[in-house]
Short mmCIF file of C-alpha atoms in Angstrom, two decimals:
data_model
loop_
_atom_site.label_atom_id
_atom_site.label_comp_id
_atom_site.label_asym_id
_atom_site.label_seq_id
_atom_site.Cartn_x
_atom_site.Cartn_y
_atom_site.Cartn_z
CA MET V 639 142.27 93.60 110.70
CA GLU V 640 139.93 94.02 113.67
CA GLU V 641 139.18 90.84 115.54
CA LEU V 642 136.34 89.71 117.69
CA PRO V 643 137.08 89.40 121.38
CA ALA V 644 138.07 85.77 122.17
CA SER V 645 135.88 85.82 125.28
CA ALA V 646 132.71 86.81 123.33
CA PRO V 647 131.09 83.73 121.87
CA SER V 648 127.84 85.61 121.50
CA GLN V 649 129.67 87.94 119.05
CA GLU V 650 130.95 84.93 117.24
CA ASP V 651 127.42 83.65 116.90
CA LEU V 652 126.44 87.12 115.57
CA LEU V 653 129.35 86.93 113.09
CA ALA V 654 127.98 83.58 111.92
CA ARG V 655 124.52 85.03 111.50
CA VAL V 656 125.77 88.05 109.58
CA ALA V 657 127.88 85.87 107.30
CA ILE V 658 124.89 83.70 106.44
CA GLU V 659 122.79 86.85 105.80
CA ARG V 660 125.52 88.03 103.42
CA GLY V 661 125.32 84.82 101.41
CA VAL V 662 127.96 82.48 102.90
CA PRO V 663 126.41 79.00 102.79
CA GLU V 664 125.04 78.16 106.24
CA GLU V 665 126.45 74.64 106.16
CA ASN V 666 129.96 76.02 105.60
CA VAL V 667 129.57 78.57 108.45
CA ARG V 668 128.29 75.87 110.84
CA ALA V 669 131.14 73.57 109.87
CA CYS V 670 133.64 76.32 110.70
CA GLN V 671 131.93 76.94 114.02
CA ALA V 672 132.13 73.22 114.85
CA GLU V 673 135.85 73.20 113.88
CA ALA V 674 136.59 76.17 115.98
CA LEU V 675 134.89 74.56 119.00
CA ALA V 676 136.82 71.30 118.47
CA ILE V 677 140.07 73.25 118.32
CA ARG V 678 139.37 75.16 121.50
CA ARG V 679 138.68 71.92 123.35
CA THR V 680 142.28 71.00 122.73
CA GLY V 681 143.38 74.18 124.52
CA LYS V 682 144.27 76.03 121.34
CA THR V 683 142.94 79.31 120.09
CA ALA V 684 140.60 79.41 117.11
CA ARG V 685 138.56 82.16 115.64
CA LEU V 686 135.66 81.71 113.31
CA GLU V 687 136.76 84.56 111.03
CA GLN V 688 140.18 82.97 110.54
CA LEU V 689 138.63 79.68 109.59
CA LEU V 690 136.23 81.37 107.15
CA LEU V 691 139.20 83.10 105.50
CA ARG V 692 141.29 79.91 105.47
CA GLY V 693 138.47 78.02 103.81
CA ARG V 694 138.14 80.88 101.25
CA MET V 695 134.47 81.33 102.05
CA ILE V 696 135.14 85.08 102.48
CA ASP V 697 137.78 87.52 101.52
CA THR V 698 139.41 90.15 103.66
CA GLY V 699 137.19 92.90 102.24
CA LEU V 700 134.03 91.01 103.08
CA LEU V 701 135.44 90.09 106.48
CA ALA V 702 136.03 93.75 107.26
CA ASP V 703 132.33 94.55 106.34
CA LEU V 704 131.15 91.61 108.47
CA LEU V 705 133.20 92.66 111.50
CA GLY V 706 132.03 96.27 111.18
CA GLU V 707 128.40 95.18 111.12
CA VAL V 708 128.88 92.81 114.14
CA LYS V 709 130.49 95.71 116.06
CA TRP V 710 127.60 97.99 115.27
CA ARG V 711 124.83 95.48 115.94
CA SER V 712 126.35 94.51 119.35
CA SER V 713 127.21 98.00 120.35
CA SER V 714 125.56 100.18 123.03
CA SER V 715 124.85 103.00 120.59
CA PRO V 716 121.54 104.87 121.08
CA LEU V 717 119.85 103.03 118.20
CA MET V 718 121.12 99.59 119.20
CA THR V 719 120.21 100.17 122.80
CA ARG V 720 116.62 100.79 121.75
CA TYR V 721 116.33 98.22 118.90
CA GLU V 722 117.67 94.69 118.35
CA VAL V 723 118.51 93.94 114.71
CA GLU V 724 117.21 90.48 113.77
CA THR V 725 118.19 90.06 110.13
CA ARG V 726 118.73 91.72 106.78
CA ILE V 727 115.56 91.82 104.69
CA GLY V 728 116.68 93.88 101.74
CA GLU V 729 119.68 95.36 100.08
CA GLY V 730 120.25 97.87 97.25
CA ALA V 731 123.13 99.63 95.72
CA ALA V 732 123.08 102.40 98.31
CA ALA V 733 121.34 101.00 101.40
CA VAL V 734 120.57 97.92 103.46
CA VAL V 735 117.25 97.23 105.21
CA TYR V 736 117.08 95.27 108.45
CA ARG V 737 114.15 93.84 110.38
CA ALA V 738 114.50 94.92 114.06
CA ARG V 739 112.43 94.87 117.30
CA GLU V 740 112.04 97.58 119.85
CA ARG V 741 113.55 96.10 123.00
CA ALA V 742 110.94 97.62 125.32
CA THR V 743 107.78 96.59 123.46
CA GLY V 744 108.88 93.88 121.01
CA SER V 745 107.27 95.89 118.19
CA PRO V 746 108.80 95.18 114.73
CA VAL V 747 110.34 98.00 112.69
CA ALA V 748 112.50 98.28 109.61
CA ILE V 749 115.84 100.08 109.76
CA LYS V 750 117.22 101.38 106.48
CA VAL V 751 120.94 102.09 106.71
CA LEU V 752 122.97 104.02 104.15
CA ARG V 753 125.96 102.01 102.92
CA LYS V 754 127.47 104.66 100.65
CA ALA V 755 129.01 107.63 102.44
CA ASP V 756 129.61 110.11 99.60
CA GLU V 757 127.90 113.47 99.63
CA VAL V 758 125.32 112.82 96.92
CA HIS V 759 124.07 109.58 98.54
CA ARG V 760 123.93 111.24 101.96
CA LYS V 761 121.86 114.11 100.52
CA ARG V 762 119.55 111.68 98.67
CA PHE V 763 119.11 109.68 101.92
CA ALA V 764 118.22 112.90 103.76
CA ARG V 765 115.83 113.88 100.97
CA GLU V 766 114.09 110.49 101.36
CA ALA V 767 113.60 111.29 105.07
CA SER V 768 112.19 114.65 104.20
CA ALA V 769 109.78 113.05 101.72
CA LEU V 770 108.62 110.45 104.22
CA ALA V 771 107.99 113.19 106.82
CA ARG V 772 105.34 114.92 104.49
CA ILE V 773 102.72 112.24 104.11
CA ALA V 774 100.57 110.02 106.21
CA HIS V 775 98.68 107.69 103.87
CA PRO V 776 97.63 104.06 104.28
CA ASN V 777 99.16 103.15 100.89
CA VAL V 778 102.64 104.73 101.56
CA LEU V 779 105.20 103.12 103.81
CA ALA V 780 105.27 105.18 107.01
CA GLY V 781 108.52 106.77 108.23
CA ILE V 782 109.07 106.87 111.97
CA ASP V 783 112.45 108.47 112.66
CA GLY V 784 115.82 109.12 111.20
CA GLY V 785 119.34 110.23 112.23
CA VAL V 786 122.94 109.10 112.55
CA ASP V 787 124.05 106.18 114.77
CA GLY V 788 127.77 106.35 115.12
CA ASP V 789 128.92 106.64 111.48
CA ARG V 790 125.73 105.21 110.01
CA MET V 791 122.86 107.27 108.62
CA TYR V 792 119.53 105.53 109.12
CA LEU V 793 115.81 105.71 108.68
CA LEU V 794 113.37 103.99 110.97
CA LEU V 795 110.40 102.70 108.92
CA GLU V 796 107.14 100.88 109.31
CA TYR V 797 107.80 97.16 109.08
CA VAL V 798 105.53 95.33 106.62
CA GLU V 799 105.06 91.64 106.93
CA GLY V 800 104.19 90.22 103.55
CA ASP V 801 105.62 90.18 100.01
CA THR V 802 106.32 92.61 97.21
CA LEU V 803 103.93 92.93 94.29
CA ASP V 804 106.81 91.69 92.18
CA GLY V 805 106.97 88.50 94.19
CA LEU V 806 103.22 87.96 94.13
CA LEU V 807 103.09 88.45 90.31
CA ALA V 808 106.10 86.12 89.76
CA ALA V 809 104.44 83.45 91.90
CA LYS V 810 101.08 83.98 90.11
CA ARG V 811 99.38 84.44 93.51
CA LEU V 812 97.16 87.36 92.50
CA GLU V 813 94.12 87.23 90.28
CA ARG V 814 94.07 89.95 87.68
CA ARG V 815 91.07 91.80 89.21
CA THR V 816 92.75 91.73 92.66
CA ALA V 817 96.00 93.04 91.26
CA VAL V 818 94.20 95.91 89.47
CA ALA V 819 92.42 96.81 92.65
CA LEU V 820 95.80 96.85 94.45
CA LEU V 821 97.27 99.16 91.79
CA ALA V 822 94.34 101.58 92.16
CA LYS V 823 95.25 101.96 95.81
CA VAL V 824 98.86 102.38 94.94
CA ALA V 825 97.96 105.15 92.52
CA ARG V 826 96.00 106.90 95.37
CA GLY V 827 99.10 106.66 97.56
CA VAL V 828 101.24 108.15 94.68
CA GLN V 829 98.70 110.95 94.28
CA ALA V 830 98.98 111.75 98.00
CA ALA V 831 102.74 112.07 97.53
CA HIS V 832 102.30 114.25 94.44
CA GLU V 833 100.02 116.63 96.44
CA LYS V 834 102.95 117.10 98.89
CA GLY V 835 105.33 118.05 96.01
CA ILE V 836 107.16 114.70 95.63
CA VAL V 837 107.80 112.55 92.59
CA HIS V 838 108.87 108.97 93.27
CA ARG V 839 110.85 108.30 90.02
CA ASP V 840 111.29 104.57 90.73
CA LEU V 841 107.86 103.03 90.88
CA LYS V 842 107.94 99.27 90.02
CA PRO V 843 106.45 96.07 91.40
CA ALA V 844 109.56 95.43 93.62
CA ASN V 845 108.92 98.79 95.39
CA ILE V 846 105.32 97.97 96.33
CA LEU V 847 104.90 96.04 99.52
CA VAL V 848 101.69 94.09 100.07
CA THR V 849 100.56 93.17 103.62
CA PRO V 850 98.95 89.84 104.46
CA ASP V 851 95.46 91.53 104.41
CA GLY V 852 96.13 92.79 100.90
CA THR V 853 97.00 96.47 101.61
CA PRO V 854 99.63 97.77 99.18
CA LYS V 855 102.28 100.28 100.34
CA VAL V 856 104.58 102.31 98.15
CA ALA V 857 108.14 102.08 99.38
CA ASP V 858 111.71 103.08 98.58
CA PHE V 859 111.73 106.80 98.04
CA GLY V 860 115.51 106.87 97.42
CA LEU V 861 115.15 108.67 94.13
CA VAL V 862 112.49 111.13 95.05
CA ARG V 863 112.42 114.61 93.55
CA LEU V 864 111.03 117.44 95.71
CA VAL V 865 109.41 120.34 93.89
CA ASP V 866 110.46 122.93 96.48
CA SER V 867 114.07 121.88 96.65
CA SER V 868 116.63 124.12 94.98
CA THR V 869 119.33 121.47 95.22
CA ALA V 870 119.72 119.22 92.23
CA LEU V 871 121.26 115.84 93.08
CA THR V 872 121.04 114.50 89.48
CA ALA V 873 123.04 116.04 86.71
CA PRO V 874 121.15 116.99 83.52
CA GLY V 875 121.35 114.10 81.10
CA SER V 876 121.70 111.57 83.95
CA CYS V 877 119.43 108.58 83.79
CA LEU V 878 117.98 107.44 87.10
CA GLY V 879 115.32 104.80 87.73
CA SER V 880 114.60 101.16 86.86
CA PRO V 881 115.00 100.72 83.15
CA THR V 882 111.89 98.71 82.39
CA HIS V 883 109.62 101.16 84.16
CA MET V 884 111.27 104.50 83.17
CA ALA V 885 109.45 107.16 81.17
CA PRO V 886 110.96 108.63 78.04
CA GLU V 887 111.86 111.82 79.84
CA GLN V 888 113.81 109.79 82.36
CA VAL V 889 115.75 107.87 79.72
CA LYS V 890 116.67 111.21 78.11
CA GLY V 891 117.64 112.73 81.47
CA GLU V 892 115.33 115.72 80.95
CA LEU V 893 115.10 116.77 84.53
CA ASP V 894 112.83 119.83 83.94
CA ARG V 895 110.24 117.51 82.28
CA ILE V 896 110.15 114.97 85.13
CA GLY V 897 106.94 115.43 87.20
CA PRO V 898 103.77 113.61 88.23
CA VAL V 899 103.14 112.26 84.72
CA THR V 900 106.51 110.47 85.04
CA ASP V 901 105.07 108.34 87.78
CA VAL V 902 101.87 107.91 85.76
CA TYR V 903 104.02 106.25 83.14
CA ALA V 904 105.45 103.92 85.72
CA LEU V 905 101.94 103.04 86.99
CA GLY V 906 101.04 102.24 83.43
CA ALA V 907 104.08 100.00 83.15
CA ILE V 908 103.06 98.16 86.26
CA LEU V 909 99.50 97.74 84.90
CA TYR V 910 100.94 96.40 81.66
CA HIS V 911 103.03 93.95 83.72
CA ILE V 912 99.91 92.84 85.63
CA LEU V 913 98.01 92.27 82.37
CA THR V 914 100.67 90.58 80.29
CA GLY V 915 103.17 89.14 82.79
CA ARG V 916 106.03 91.28 81.60
CA PRO V 917 107.13 94.95 81.41
CA PRO V 918 106.05 96.95 78.35
CA CYS V 919 109.56 97.60 76.97
CA LEU V 920 111.81 94.65 77.58
CA ALA V 921 114.77 93.95 75.37
CA PRO V 922 117.99 91.86 75.59
CA THR V 923 120.23 94.85 76.27
CA LEU V 924 119.85 98.11 78.19
CA ALA V 925 120.44 100.07 75.02
CA GLN V 926 117.71 98.19 73.23
CA THR V 927 115.32 98.66 76.19
CA PHE V 928 115.99 102.43 76.15
CA ASN V 929 115.49 102.50 72.41
CA ALA V 930 112.12 100.80 72.75
CA ILE V 931 111.04 103.23 75.45
CA LEU V 932 111.90 106.19 73.17
CA GLU V 933 110.94 104.86 69.76
CA ARG V 934 108.47 102.01 69.77
CA PRO V 935 105.00 101.73 71.22
CA PRO V 936 104.52 98.71 73.47
CA GLU V 937 102.73 95.69 72.00
CA ALA V 938 99.03 95.89 72.58
CA PRO V 939 98.25 93.70 75.66
CA ARG V 940 95.24 92.05 73.91
CA ARG V 941 97.66 90.81 71.18
CA ILE V 942 99.46 88.97 73.96
CA ASP V 943 96.30 87.74 75.65
CA PRO V 944 92.95 88.29 73.92
CA ASP V 945 91.19 87.70 77.24
CA ILE V 946 92.47 91.00 78.61
CA PRO V 947 89.53 93.45 78.93
CA GLY V 948 89.69 96.24 76.33
CA PRO V 949 89.27 99.05 78.94
CA LEU V 950 92.29 97.85 80.93
CA GLN V 951 94.35 97.81 77.74
CA ASP V 952 93.22 101.40 77.00
CA ILE V 953 94.18 102.53 80.47
CA ALA V 954 97.61 100.97 80.26
CA LEU V 955 98.38 102.37 76.81
CA ARG V 956 97.22 105.80 77.68
CA ALA V 957 99.48 105.89 80.74
CA LEU V 958 102.38 104.65 78.57
CA ALA V 959 102.10 107.44 75.98
CA LYS V 960 105.51 108.71 74.93
CA ASP V 961 104.21 112.33 75.32
CA GLY V 962 103.44 113.16 78.93
CA ASP V 963 100.55 115.42 77.75
CA GLU V 964 98.79 112.35 76.35
CA ARG V 965 98.98 110.37 79.57
CA HIS V 966 96.46 110.61 82.45
CA PRO V 967 96.96 114.02 83.92
CA SER V 968 97.45 112.73 87.41
CA ALA V 969 97.80 109.51 89.42
CA ALA V 970 94.31 110.26 90.74
CA ALA V 971 92.92 110.14 87.16
CA PHE V 972 94.70 106.82 86.56
CA ALA V 973 93.25 105.47 89.82
CA LEU V 974 89.81 106.66 88.89
CA ASP V 975 89.96 104.86 85.57
CA LEU V 976 90.95 101.59 87.36
CA GLU V 977 88.20 102.05 90.01
CA THR V 978 85.57 102.78 87.33
CA PHE V 979 86.53 99.65 85.42
CA LEU V 980 86.27 97.58 88.62
CA VAL V 981 82.72 98.89 89.22
CA ARG V 982 81.31 99.38 85.78
CA GLY V 983 83.71 97.65 83.31
CA THR V 984 84.47 100.93 81.59
CA VAL V 985 86.85 103.88 82.04
CA ALA V 986 86.17 107.25 83.54
CA SER V 987 88.46 109.22 81.19
CA PRO V 988 87.18 109.74 77.67
CA GLN V 989 89.21 108.82 74.52
CA PRO V 990 92.28 107.15 75.97
CA ALA V 991 95.29 108.02 73.78
CA SER V 992 97.27 105.46 71.82
CA PRO V 993 101.02 105.69 72.30
CA SER V 994 102.72 107.53 69.43
CA PRO V 995 105.53 105.67 67.69
CA GLN V 996 107.85 108.67 67.82
CA PRO V 997 109.17 110.12 71.04
CA ALA V 998 107.73 113.43 72.13
CA ALA V 999 108.43 115.81 74.94
CA ALA V 1000 106.95 114.70 78.24
CA GLY V 1001 104.69 117.31 79.74
CA ARG V 1002 106.11 119.64 82.37
CA GLY V 1003 104.56 118.55 85.69
CA ARG V 1004 103.08 121.61 87.40
CA ALA V 1005 104.00 120.50 90.89
CA LEU V 1006 106.52 117.85 91.31
CA VAL V 1007 105.11 115.38 93.68
CA VAL V 1008 105.91 111.89 95.10
CA ALA V 1009 106.16 110.13 98.34
CA GLY V 1010 105.99 110.34 101.94
CA ALA V 1011 104.67 108.93 105.06
CA CYS V 1012 104.29 109.85 108.63
CA ALA V 1013 104.08 113.59 108.98
CA ALA V 1014 105.50 113.20 112.37
CA LEU V 1015 107.61 116.17 113.43
CA VAL V 1016 110.33 113.89 114.70
CA LEU V 1017 110.99 112.59 111.18
CA ALA V 1018 110.91 116.07 109.66
CA ALA V 1019 113.34 117.23 112.25
CA ALA V 1020 115.54 114.20 111.60
CA ALA V 1021 115.51 114.96 107.87
CA ALA V 1022 116.57 118.56 108.49
CA TRP V 1023 119.35 117.34 110.78
CA LEU V 1024 120.56 114.89 108.17
CA LEU V 1025 120.70 117.56 105.50
CA LEU V 1026 122.79 119.73 107.68
CA HIS V 1027 125.34 117.08 108.62
#
């Protein structure tokens, strides 16, 4: 087991910070620090990691992860020489996101680091970098750079101070009209991604960041699909995405039918959530949720809340049609309906379709499209480098 240098109290402080970030109660960590200090005053040796283990606050597996992160964050690698990591701000199954500051300017950035080293996750990570390199849009999180730092693949991203749409909705901090206006902007960002041949495949409130001035930004392109890529990273029949916002074609794993209208479905699910306070297809088990997505139309929002405007219900239900051909033909059309409602109280698209009770084939998207930010050549080059290594 690797140990921290006994003469490096700053690294011990960093270990304490990282342990707290990983969920070890702060009071327990501080108590161990105080105990280590008291032991050292008697002339004996004491290490924080040993006391954390002895107190069963961590196990050896977590300790190895903590020490590895401390070593990386305190190293003189090119990335750590330029940026100082301040804290973890997000974590998923495949990656961790940190808030950091550029040492020279103090400017904040987000650093997304891959935590899974298998070939599929490495290629997905590189694909995310490629997607982010394609688009510069105010409603898509901007990519800045990407590469490998030591043994860690990373993406350097725009840092957004604020909250997620999910957090704002849960805290009931958004008026319905404000949330609808935000979603219209999100749909415009998604459309910009579609126009560059990218499909997000994981749109949900938790993946929409909202700045303090109310600007929404689509984030987390880890499951993107690129129309011009000949490499399939998802096996036919595989189900990828967030269950409550997945379109029927995603649930069935019909890869050749996943396209822009797949994201339109997710936008409709987000609108439904805004209107009713819950996702459209929510059930006690995953199997029941998938069955609802495939077999049952969502409950009409106005049955849940009669005060919901009829046009907004129509927009949501059209986007949530089981058959992709019955949805809005594009994210732009979805956005236009929302914008028209906000101005005139009506919808722009005629005869919004009601969702059919039986599953139907989702339309084949003509050009798979989804994501991106910062068309900077440095990120495009980084993406190409990642794909080759």
